[in-house]
Amino acid sequence: MKIVVLKFGGTSVGTISKIKIVADIIAGYKRKKFSVIVVSSAMSGVTNELIKKSEAISGNFSDAEYDVLVSSGEQIACSLIAGRLIHLGYNARSWLAWQIPILTQGIHKNSRIYDINKKKIFNYLKKGGVPIITGFQGINENERVSTIGRGGSDASAILLAKFLKAQRCIIYTDVEGVYTTDPNKLSRARKIKEISYEEMLEMASLGAKVMQPVSIQDARLNRINIEVKSSFIKKPGTLITKRKNIINNKIITGISSTQNDSKVSLIGVKDKPGVAASIFKPLSKNSINVDMVVQNISANGKETDLTFTIKTEDLNKTKKIVKANKDIKFRKLLLKKNVSKISIIGVGMITTPGVTFRMFQTLAKNKINIQVISTSEIKISVLIDKKNTKKALIALHREFKLDD
Ligand code: ASP
Ligand code: MG
């Protein structure tokens, strides 16, 4: 049996006419003799509407009831897809996660799928049926409906591909694939043919909104090839796969930039063990996400400067928390809005010397000042003034031969 999992995102099933297109795509795979498993998200906007309703009913809406409510959007989409396939003469039916069941662990709103019972789905496939399965949901040990986090139907699809040993998992969405950089920011952005899980994970965490980061991690751990493509345009998308499968002569695969970052510097911090911990503990308690961090060596052994970046929406809260913190002493607090983090990503940099130098030189030639630097094995990030973002993207995109 050649099994393929097709996942449709909210925009792909956003209207009745789009759902009809989805049914045609599914029929295409059936004609090619695939056993097709379909996973669908809710029609676009529906999940958000349901969340609003929960908030209107109570400022303290039960998490268990939240899961029942917000998972209902997927039920609508799945029955419409199944209904259309039946209309076209196919053997199809919808499955809610609990009917399979798809088993989850963990807290409501943020559970994780740990097992999927294959039997019913497998039997149905053997009879030529097309199961249309609700993404984003499962059932927990208390037999309550659970959800697995916003954007979670990607993970549902990948884990179905894993448990049912599918040959491929195809994520249909409203973009044509993964791009070298955000095409809305740079018209020279190119669609990437193949990208490794590791690179994709970095790109997604940095804001490439093609897929949910945890689902990429699930795919990586289970070695599942994913193709991301558009449900509106018939063109090959991007293949996300393991490094070994990729023949790529480029050193850098993609470049990302952030918006709405701010920089916080504590000048003259008393240098002793535990200071960094006491600065970041109350921030993490308040769910403030700290991104880049640099601490200078203290020249005199007594004082040091510490800089970190956060989202600008957290700036006021951060300022208050740092000022109220009695465990740390510092001379000055500097806050700077409108900074942007530019990252170049590529597994090629592991084996190629001089990438860091080329990045810095390119920025220097364009008179762009670097404020903070951070690196990982496959990523180099720099913090620059936000007004230079476009200039930096253009220059780096060209320098690392992503234009062509
Ligand atoms: N419908 C859910 C959401 O909007 C799940 C998904 O889209 O994957 O978060
Ligand atoms: Mg979605």
GROMACS .gro file of C-alpha atoms and ligand atoms in nm:
model
  414
    1MET     CA    1   0.000   0.000   0.000
    2LYS     CA    2   0.138   0.340  -0.100
    3ILE     CA    3   0.012   0.563   0.178
    4VAL     CA    4   0.024   0.940   0.153
    5VAL     CA    5  -0.092   1.187   0.418
    6LEU     CA    6  -0.236   1.511   0.282
    7LYS     CA    7  -0.278   1.794   0.530
    8PHE     CA    8  -0.485   2.099   0.445
    9GLY     CA    9  -0.441   2.424   0.636
   10GLY     CA   10  -0.714   2.671   0.725
   11THR     CA   11  -0.677   2.885   0.414
   12SER     CA   12  -0.686   2.579   0.187
   13VAL     CA   13  -1.030   2.492   0.326
   14GLY     CA   14  -1.128   2.856   0.384
   15THR     CA   15  -1.436   2.861   0.160
   16ILE     CA   16  -1.674   2.612  -0.004
   17SER     CA   17  -1.511   2.662  -0.343
   18LYS     CA   18  -1.167   2.600  -0.191
   19ILE     CA   19  -1.294   2.281  -0.027
   20LYS     CA   20  -1.410   2.166  -0.370
   21ILE     CA   21  -1.056   2.221  -0.499
   22VAL     CA   22  -0.922   2.022  -0.204
   23ALA     CA   23  -1.151   1.732  -0.293
   24ASP     CA   24  -1.017   1.744  -0.650
   25ILE     CA   25  -0.659   1.731  -0.521
   26ILE     CA   26  -0.745   1.427  -0.310
   27ALA     CA   27  -0.915   1.261  -0.607
   28GLY     CA   28  -0.596   1.315  -0.807
   29TYR     CA   29  -0.398   1.103  -0.560
   30LYS     CA   30  -0.667   0.836  -0.562
   31ARG     CA   31  -0.642   0.818  -0.940
   32LYS     CA   32  -0.268   0.763  -0.902
   33LYS     CA   33  -0.353   0.463  -0.682
   34PHE     CA   34  -0.240   0.612  -0.353
   35SER     CA   35  -0.405   0.521  -0.027
   36VAL     CA   36  -0.487   0.869   0.096
   37ILE     CA   37  -0.520   0.988   0.454
   38VAL     CA   38  -0.647   1.343   0.482
   39VAL     CA   39  -0.593   1.569   0.782
   40SER     CA   40  -0.768   1.901   0.793
   41SER     CA   41  -0.749   2.215   0.998
   42ALA     CA   42  -1.055   2.433   1.059
   43MET     CA   43  -1.173   2.677   0.792
   44SER     CA   44  -0.961   2.990   0.830
   45GLY     CA   45  -1.076   3.225   1.104
   46VAL     CA   46  -1.304   2.967   1.268
   47THR     CA   47  -1.067   2.871   1.551
   48ASN     CA   48  -1.011   3.237   1.636
   49GLU     CA   49  -1.387   3.298   1.643
   50LEU     CA   50  -1.436   3.006   1.879
   51ILE     CA   51  -1.164   3.135   2.111
   52LYS     CA   52  -1.339   3.473   2.119
   53LYS     CA   53  -1.663   3.303   2.218
   54SER     CA   54  -1.491   3.127   2.507
   55GLU     CA   55  -1.356   3.460   2.626
   56ALA     CA   56  -1.697   3.622   2.599
   57ILE     CA   57  -1.860   3.352   2.812
   58SER     CA   58  -1.604   3.371   3.087
   59GLY     CA   59  -1.280   3.547   3.163
   60ASN     CA   60  -1.178   3.222   3.324
   61PHE     CA   61  -1.310   2.965   3.078
   62SER     CA   62  -1.235   2.603   3.169
   63ASP     CA   63  -0.936   2.461   2.980
   64ALA     CA   64  -1.113   2.128   2.926
   65GLU     CA   65  -1.417   2.303   2.775
   66TYR     CA   66  -1.186   2.525   2.568
   67ASP     CA   67  -1.054   2.211   2.400
   68VAL     CA   68  -1.404   2.081   2.326
   69LEU     CA   69  -1.504   2.418   2.182
   70VAL     CA   70  -1.202   2.515   1.973
   71SER     CA   71  -1.153   2.167   1.828
   72SER     CA   72  -1.500   2.179   1.674
   73GLY     CA   73  -1.387   2.382   1.374
   74GLU     CA   74  -1.198   2.080   1.239
   75GLN     CA   75  -1.515   1.869   1.254
   76ILE     CA   76  -1.693   2.108   1.019
   77ALA     CA   77  -1.409   2.116   0.767
   78CYS     CA   78  -1.367   1.738   0.767
   79SER     CA   79  -1.734   1.663   0.711
   80LEU     CA   80  -1.746   1.911   0.423
   81ILE     CA   81  -1.443   1.753   0.257
   82ALA     CA   82  -1.585   1.404   0.306
   83GLY     CA   83  -1.923   1.519   0.178
   84ARG     CA   84  -1.768   1.656  -0.138
   85LEU     CA   85  -1.570   1.337  -0.202
   86ILE     CA   86  -1.884   1.129  -0.159
   87HIS     CA   87  -2.055   1.364  -0.403
   88LEU     CA   88  -1.775   1.290  -0.652
   89GLY     CA   89  -1.835   0.917  -0.610
   90TYR     CA   90  -1.556   0.831  -0.367
   91ASN     CA   91  -1.578   0.623  -0.054
   92ALA     CA   92  -1.494   0.876   0.217
   93ARG     CA   93  -1.586   0.957   0.576
   94SER     CA   94  -1.480   1.195   0.850
   95TRP     CA   95  -1.311   1.076   1.169
   96LEU     CA   96  -1.291   1.273   1.489
   97ALA     CA   97  -0.970   1.209   1.681
   98TRP     CA   98  -1.148   1.022   1.964
   99GLN     CA   99  -1.307   0.780   1.720
  100ILE     CA  100  -0.967   0.651   1.605
  101PRO     CA  101  -0.841   0.722   1.878
  102ILE     CA  102  -0.551   0.964   1.867
  103LEU     CA  103  -0.416   0.956   2.223
  104THR     CA  104  -0.262   1.255   2.393
  105GLN     CA  105  -0.077   1.331   2.711
  106GLY     CA  106  -0.027   1.654   2.899
  107ILE     CA  107  -0.233   1.956   2.990
  108HIS     CA  108  -0.538   2.085   2.805
  109LYS     CA  109  -0.471   2.338   2.527
  110ASN     CA  110  -0.119   2.207   2.492
  111SER     CA  111  -0.125   1.828   2.484
  112ARG     CA  112   0.105   1.603   2.284
  113ILE     CA  113   0.008   1.307   2.069
  114TYR     CA  114   0.185   0.994   2.194
  115ASP     CA  115  -0.001   0.715   2.019
  116ILE     CA  116  -0.244   0.656   1.735
  117ASN     CA  117  -0.449   0.341   1.698
  118LYS     CA  118  -0.392   0.231   1.340
  119LYS     CA  119  -0.646  -0.048   1.313
  120LYS     CA  120  -0.964   0.125   1.200
  121ILE     CA  121  -0.789   0.362   0.965
  122PHE     CA  122  -0.582   0.085   0.814
  123ASN     CA  123  -0.886  -0.135   0.753
  124TYR     CA  124  -1.070   0.153   0.598
  125LEU     CA  125  -0.777   0.226   0.365
  126LYS     CA  126  -0.767  -0.139   0.263
  127LYS     CA  127  -1.128  -0.111   0.151
  128GLY     CA  128  -1.031   0.187  -0.063
  129GLY     CA  129  -1.183   0.445   0.171
  130VAL     CA  130  -1.050   0.795   0.222
  131PRO     CA  131  -1.042   0.886   0.592
  132ILE     CA  132  -1.074   1.260   0.656
  133ILE     CA  133  -0.927   1.313   1.000
  134THR     CA  134  -0.958   1.614   1.227
  135GLY     CA  135  -0.621   1.770   1.299
  136PHE     CA  136  -0.529   1.959   1.616
  137GLN     CA  137  -0.719   1.726   1.851
  138GLY     CA  138  -0.691   1.405   2.047
  139ILE     CA  139  -0.835   1.234   2.350
  140ASN     CA  140  -0.660   1.209   2.686
  141GLU     CA  141  -0.647   0.948   2.962
  142ASN     CA  142  -0.966   1.089   3.116
  143GLU     CA  143  -1.143   1.044   2.783
  144ARG     CA  144  -1.167   1.416   2.740
  145VAL     CA  145  -1.108   1.596   2.413
  146SER     CA  146  -0.767   1.761   2.406
  147THR     CA  147  -0.595   2.003   2.170
  148ILE     CA  148  -0.228   2.017   2.088
  149GLY     CA  149  -0.152   2.389   2.050
  150ARG     CA  150  -0.229   2.644   1.780
  151GLY     CA  151  -0.129   2.529   1.436
  152GLY     CA  152  -0.129   2.174   1.571
  153SER     CA  153  -0.281   1.999   1.272
  154ASP     CA  154   0.067   1.992   1.117
  155ALA     CA  155   0.176   1.769   1.406
  156SER     CA  156  -0.139   1.556   1.367
  157ALA     CA  157  -0.050   1.494   1.003
  158ILE     CA  158   0.314   1.412   1.073
  159LEU     CA  159   0.230   1.168   1.350
  160LEU     CA  160  -0.035   0.997   1.136
  161ALA     CA  161   0.234   0.960   0.871
  162LYS     CA  162   0.462   0.809   1.132
  163PHE     CA  163   0.216   0.561   1.285
  164LEU     CA  164   0.066   0.453   0.953
  165LYS     CA  165   0.406   0.440   0.785
  166ALA     CA  166   0.315   0.676   0.504
  167GLN     CA  167   0.560   0.729   0.219
  168ARG     CA  168   0.502   1.100   0.218
  169CYS     CA  169   0.338   1.376   0.413
  170ILE     CA  170   0.227   1.672   0.208
  171ILE     CA  171   0.136   1.997   0.378
  172TYR     CA  172  -0.099   2.202   0.160
  173THR     CA  173  -0.110   2.567   0.245
  174ASP     CA  174  -0.150   2.913   0.090
  175VAL     CA  175   0.217   2.964   0.003
  176GLU     CA  176   0.410   2.779  -0.265
  177GLY     CA  177   0.674   2.652  -0.025
  178VAL     CA  178   0.959   2.771   0.190
  179TYR     CA  179   1.147   3.074   0.062
  180THR     CA  180   1.508   3.187   0.099
  181THR     CA  181   1.367   3.486   0.284
  182ASP     CA  182   1.021   3.637   0.336
  183PRO     CA  183   0.894   3.717  -0.017
  184ASN     CA  184   0.687   4.000   0.130
  185LYS     CA  185   1.006   4.168   0.245
  186LEU     CA  186   1.230   4.087  -0.051
  187SER     CA  187   1.102   4.032  -0.404
  188ARG     CA  188   1.420   3.842  -0.491
  189ALA     CA  189   1.329   3.565  -0.246
  190ARG     CA  190   1.339   3.225  -0.415
  191LYS     CA  191   1.151   2.908  -0.341
  192ILE     CA  192   1.381   2.651  -0.180
  193LYS     CA  193   1.366   2.307  -0.346
  194GLU     CA  194   1.503   2.107  -0.054
  195ILE     CA  195   1.578   2.203   0.304
  196SER     CA  196   1.696   1.998   0.600
  197TYR     CA  197   1.486   1.957   0.915
  198GLU     CA  198   1.745   2.147   1.115
  199GLU     CA  199   1.742   2.445   0.883
  200MET     CA  200   1.364   2.442   0.863
  201LEU     CA  201   1.342   2.434   1.239
  202GLU     CA  202   1.560   2.744   1.263
  203MET     CA  203   1.363   2.920   0.990
  204ALA     CA  204   1.028   2.836   1.152
  205SER     CA  205   1.144   2.943   1.498
  206LEU     CA  206   1.260   3.269   1.340
  207GLY     CA  207   0.917   3.333   1.201
  208ALA     CA  208   0.885   3.157   0.863
  209LYS     CA  209   0.516   3.084   0.912
  210VAL     CA  210   0.497   2.779   0.690
  211MET     CA  211   0.486   2.518   0.965
  212GLN     CA  212   0.459   2.485   1.337
  213PRO     CA  213   0.813   2.437   1.483
  214VAL     CA  214   0.727   2.139   1.710
  215SER     CA  215   0.583   1.948   1.417
  216ILE     CA  216   0.912   1.990   1.228
  217GLN     CA  217   1.088   1.843   1.528
  218ASP     CA  218   0.842   1.549   1.521
  219ALA     CA  219   0.918   1.496   1.152
  220ARG     CA  220   1.292   1.513   1.216
  221LEU     CA  221   1.283   1.258   1.496
  222ASN     CA  222   1.076   1.021   1.285
  223ARG     CA  223   1.255   1.087   0.956
  224ILE     CA  224   0.937   1.177   0.771
  225ASN     CA  225   0.977   1.358   0.442
  226ILE     CA  226   0.748   1.654   0.418
  227GLU     CA  227   0.650   1.846   0.112
  228VAL     CA  228   0.507   2.194   0.160
  229LYS     CA  229   0.306   2.323  -0.133
  230SER     CA  230   0.016   2.542  -0.235
  231SER     CA  231  -0.332   2.402  -0.281
  232PHE     CA  232  -0.408   2.679  -0.532
  233ILE     CA  233  -0.117   2.653  -0.772
  234LYS     CA  234   0.003   2.335  -0.934
  235LYS     CA  235   0.379   2.361  -0.885
  236PRO     CA  236   0.634   2.162  -0.688
  237GLY     CA  237   0.678   2.292  -0.336
  238THR     CA  238   0.964   2.253  -0.088
  239LEU     CA  239   1.086   1.919   0.037
  240ILE     CA  240   1.186   1.907   0.403
  241THR     CA  241   1.411   1.609   0.455
  242LYS     CA  242   1.728   1.481   0.619
  243ARG     CA  243   2.061   1.643   0.535
  244LYS     CA  244   2.195   1.340   0.353
  245ASN     CA  245   1.920   1.356   0.092
  246ILE     CA  246   2.009   1.708  -0.010
  247ILE     CA  247   2.243   1.791  -0.290
  248ASN     CA  248   2.290   2.160  -0.250
  249ASN     CA  249   2.588   2.369  -0.342
  250LYS     CA  250   2.480   2.671  -0.145
  251ILE     CA  251   2.641   2.752   0.187
  252ILE     CA  252   2.344   2.943   0.316
  253THR     CA  253   1.990   2.815   0.266
  254GLY     CA  254   1.789   3.104   0.402
  255ILE     CA  255   1.794   3.442   0.568
  256SER     CA  256   1.542   3.566   0.818
  257SER     CA  257   1.474   3.895   0.985
  258THR     CA  258   1.266   3.983   1.286
  259GLN     CA  259   1.042   4.279   1.348
  260ASN     CA  260   0.944   4.449   1.669
  261ASP     CA  261   1.249   4.361   1.873
  262SER     CA  262   1.393   4.576   2.148
  263LYS     CA  263   1.730   4.577   2.318
  264VAL     CA  264   1.779   4.604   2.693
  265SER     CA  265   2.121   4.678   2.843
  266LEU     CA  266   2.216   4.677   3.209
  267ILE     CA  267   2.533   4.877   3.254
  268GLY     CA  268   2.764   4.828   3.549
  269VAL     CA  269   2.611   4.513   3.692
  270LYS     CA  270   2.790   4.379   4.002
  271ASP     CA  271   2.977   4.077   3.873
  272LYS     CA  272   2.923   3.774   4.095
  273PRO     CA  273   2.785   3.423   4.046
  274GLY     CA  274   2.410   3.413   3.999
  275VAL     CA  275   2.348   3.764   3.864
  276ALA     CA  276   2.238   3.650   3.520
  277ALA     CA  277   2.006   3.397   3.680
  278SER     CA  278   1.851   3.658   3.908
  279ILE     CA  279   1.792   3.891   3.614
  280PHE     CA  280   1.623   3.631   3.395
  281LYS     CA  281   1.425   3.440   3.656
  282PRO     CA  282   1.150   3.702   3.707
  283LEU     CA  283   1.135   3.761   3.331
  284SER     CA  284   1.072   3.396   3.260
  285LYS     CA  285   0.817   3.382   3.542
  286ASN     CA  286   0.630   3.659   3.362
  287SER     CA  287   0.650   3.469   3.030
  288ILE     CA  288   0.881   3.724   2.875
  289ASN     CA  289   1.080   3.556   2.604
  290VAL     CA  290   1.444   3.661   2.612
  291ASP     CA  291   1.622   3.607   2.284
  292MET     CA  292   1.985   3.715   2.225
  293VAL     CA  293   2.198   3.754   2.535
  294VAL     CA  294   2.550   3.892   2.567
  295GLN     CA  295   2.752   3.958   2.876
  296ASN     CA  296   3.080   4.144   2.851
  297ILE     CA  297   3.384   4.020   3.036
  298SER     CA  298   3.434   4.248   3.330
  299ALA     CA  299   3.758   4.433   3.285
  300ASN     CA  300   3.802   4.513   3.654
  301GLY     CA  301   3.652   4.191   3.789
  302LYS     CA  302   3.376   4.385   3.966
  303GLU     CA  303   3.134   4.510   3.708
  304THR     CA  304   3.000   4.390   3.377
  305ASP     CA  305   2.744   4.495   3.115
  306LEU     CA  306   2.462   4.266   3.015
  307THR     CA  307   2.250   4.304   2.702
  308PHE     CA  308   1.951   4.105   2.584
  309THR     CA  309   1.669   4.134   2.335
  310ILE     CA  310   1.295   4.090   2.381
  311LYS     CA  311   0.980   4.158   2.183
  312THR     CA  312   0.891   4.529   2.192
  313GLU     CA  313   0.545   4.453   2.331
  314ASP     CA  314   0.722   4.324   2.645
  315LEU     CA  315   0.943   4.629   2.684
  316ASN     CA  316   0.744   4.817   2.948
  317LYS     CA  317   0.685   4.506   3.153
  318THR     CA  318   1.055   4.419   3.134
  319LYS     CA  319   1.156   4.768   3.243
  320LYS     CA  320   0.931   4.745   3.549
  321ILE     CA  321   1.051   4.397   3.641
  322VAL     CA  322   1.419   4.483   3.610
  323LYS     CA  323   1.378   4.803   3.812
  324ALA     CA  324   1.185   4.625   4.084
  325ASN     CA  325   1.441   4.345   4.111
  326LYS     CA  326   1.612   4.374   4.451
  327ASP     CA  327   1.859   4.091   4.382
  328ILE     CA  328   2.063   4.286   4.130
  329LYS     CA  329   2.254   4.611   4.136
  330PHE     CA  330   2.346   4.806   3.825
  331ARG     CA  331   2.433   5.162   3.736
  332LYS     CA  332   2.222   5.227   3.430
  333LEU     CA  333   1.939   5.072   3.231
  334LEU     CA  334   1.936   5.139   2.855
  335LEU     CA  335   1.635   5.054   2.643
  336LYS     CA  336   1.633   5.066   2.265
  337LYS     CA  337   1.335   4.999   2.041
  338ASN     CA  338   1.348   4.934   1.667
  339VAL     CA  339   1.623   4.679   1.638
  340SER     CA  340   1.606   4.381   1.408
  341LYS     CA  341   1.774   4.042   1.419
  342ILE     CA  342   1.908   3.918   1.087
  343SER     CA  343   2.002   3.551   1.072
  344ILE     CA  344   2.169   3.350   0.803
  345ILE     CA  345   2.094   2.979   0.819
  346GLY     CA  346   2.263   2.688   0.646
  347VAL     CA  347   2.415   2.351   0.726
  348GLY     CA  348   2.682   2.441   0.470
  349MET     CA  349   2.848   2.674   0.719
  350ILE     CA  350   2.961   2.378   0.933
  351THR     CA  351   3.209   2.275   0.667
  352THR     CA  352   3.282   2.611   0.507
  353PRO     CA  353   3.527   2.844   0.678
  354GLY     CA  354   3.486   3.219   0.655
  355VAL     CA  355   3.107   3.249   0.655
  356THR     CA  356   3.105   3.470   0.963
  357PHE     CA  357   3.364   3.696   0.806
  358ARG     CA  358   3.167   3.722   0.483
  359MET     CA  359   2.853   3.819   0.669
  360PHE     CA  360   3.028   4.086   0.874
  361GLN     CA  361   3.216   4.222   0.576
  362THR     CA  362   2.899   4.248   0.370
  363LEU     CA  363   2.730   4.446   0.645
  364ALA     CA  364   3.036   4.665   0.692
  365LYS     CA  365   3.050   4.747   0.321
  366ASN     CA  366   2.691   4.863   0.349
  367LYS     CA  367   2.775   5.073   0.657
  368ILE     CA  368   2.547   4.869   0.879
  369ASN     CA  369   2.654   4.857   1.239
  370ILE     CA  370   2.632   4.527   1.426
  371GLN     CA  371   2.514   4.561   1.785
  372VAL     CA  372   2.495   4.203   1.909
  373ILE     CA  373   2.613   3.874   1.759
  374SER     CA  374   2.504   3.521   1.839
  375THR     CA  375   2.579   3.194   1.665
  376SER     CA  376   2.483   2.831   1.661
  377GLU     CA  377   2.619   2.545   1.453
  378ILE     CA  378   2.405   2.633   1.153
  379LYS     CA  379   2.306   2.994   1.218
  380ILE     CA  380   2.465   3.335   1.261
  381SER     CA  381   2.250   3.616   1.393
  382VAL     CA  382   2.328   3.983   1.423
  383LEU     CA  383   2.129   4.263   1.575
  384ILE     CA  384   2.110   4.583   1.370
  385ASP     CA  385   1.901   4.898   1.349
  386LYS     CA  386   1.560   4.814   1.211
  387LYS     CA  387   1.587   5.082   0.943
  388ASN     CA  388   1.872   4.884   0.785
  389THR     CA  389   1.680   4.558   0.760
  390LYS     CA  390   1.596   4.575   0.391
  391LYS     CA  391   1.947   4.685   0.297
  392ALA     CA  392   2.097   4.397   0.497
  393LEU     CA  393   1.859   4.143   0.342
  394ILE     CA  394   1.937   4.257  -0.012
  395ALA     CA  395   2.314   4.252   0.047
  396LEU     CA  396   2.327   3.917   0.226
  397HIS     CA  397   2.087   3.752  -0.018
  398ARG     CA  398   2.323   3.852  -0.298
  399GLU     CA  399   2.646   3.772  -0.111
  400PHE     CA  400   2.539   3.415  -0.043
  401LYS     CA  401   2.414   3.363  -0.398
  402LEU     CA  402   2.051   3.322  -0.311
  403ASP     CA  403   1.937   3.564  -0.585
  404ASP     CA  404   1.997   3.313  -0.858
  405ASP     N1  405  -0.731   2.517   1.365
  405ASP     C1  406  -0.620   2.515   1.457
  405ASP     C2  407  -0.561   2.654   1.472
  405ASP     O1  408  -0.606   2.747   1.410
  405ASP     C3  409  -0.517   2.415   1.422
  405ASP     C4  410  -0.439   2.443   1.297
  405ASP     O2  411  -0.465   2.537   1.224
  405ASP     O3  412  -0.348   2.367   1.268
  405ASP     O4  413  -0.470   2.673   1.548
  406MG      MG  414  -0.388   2.682   1.080
   0.00000   0.00000   0.00000
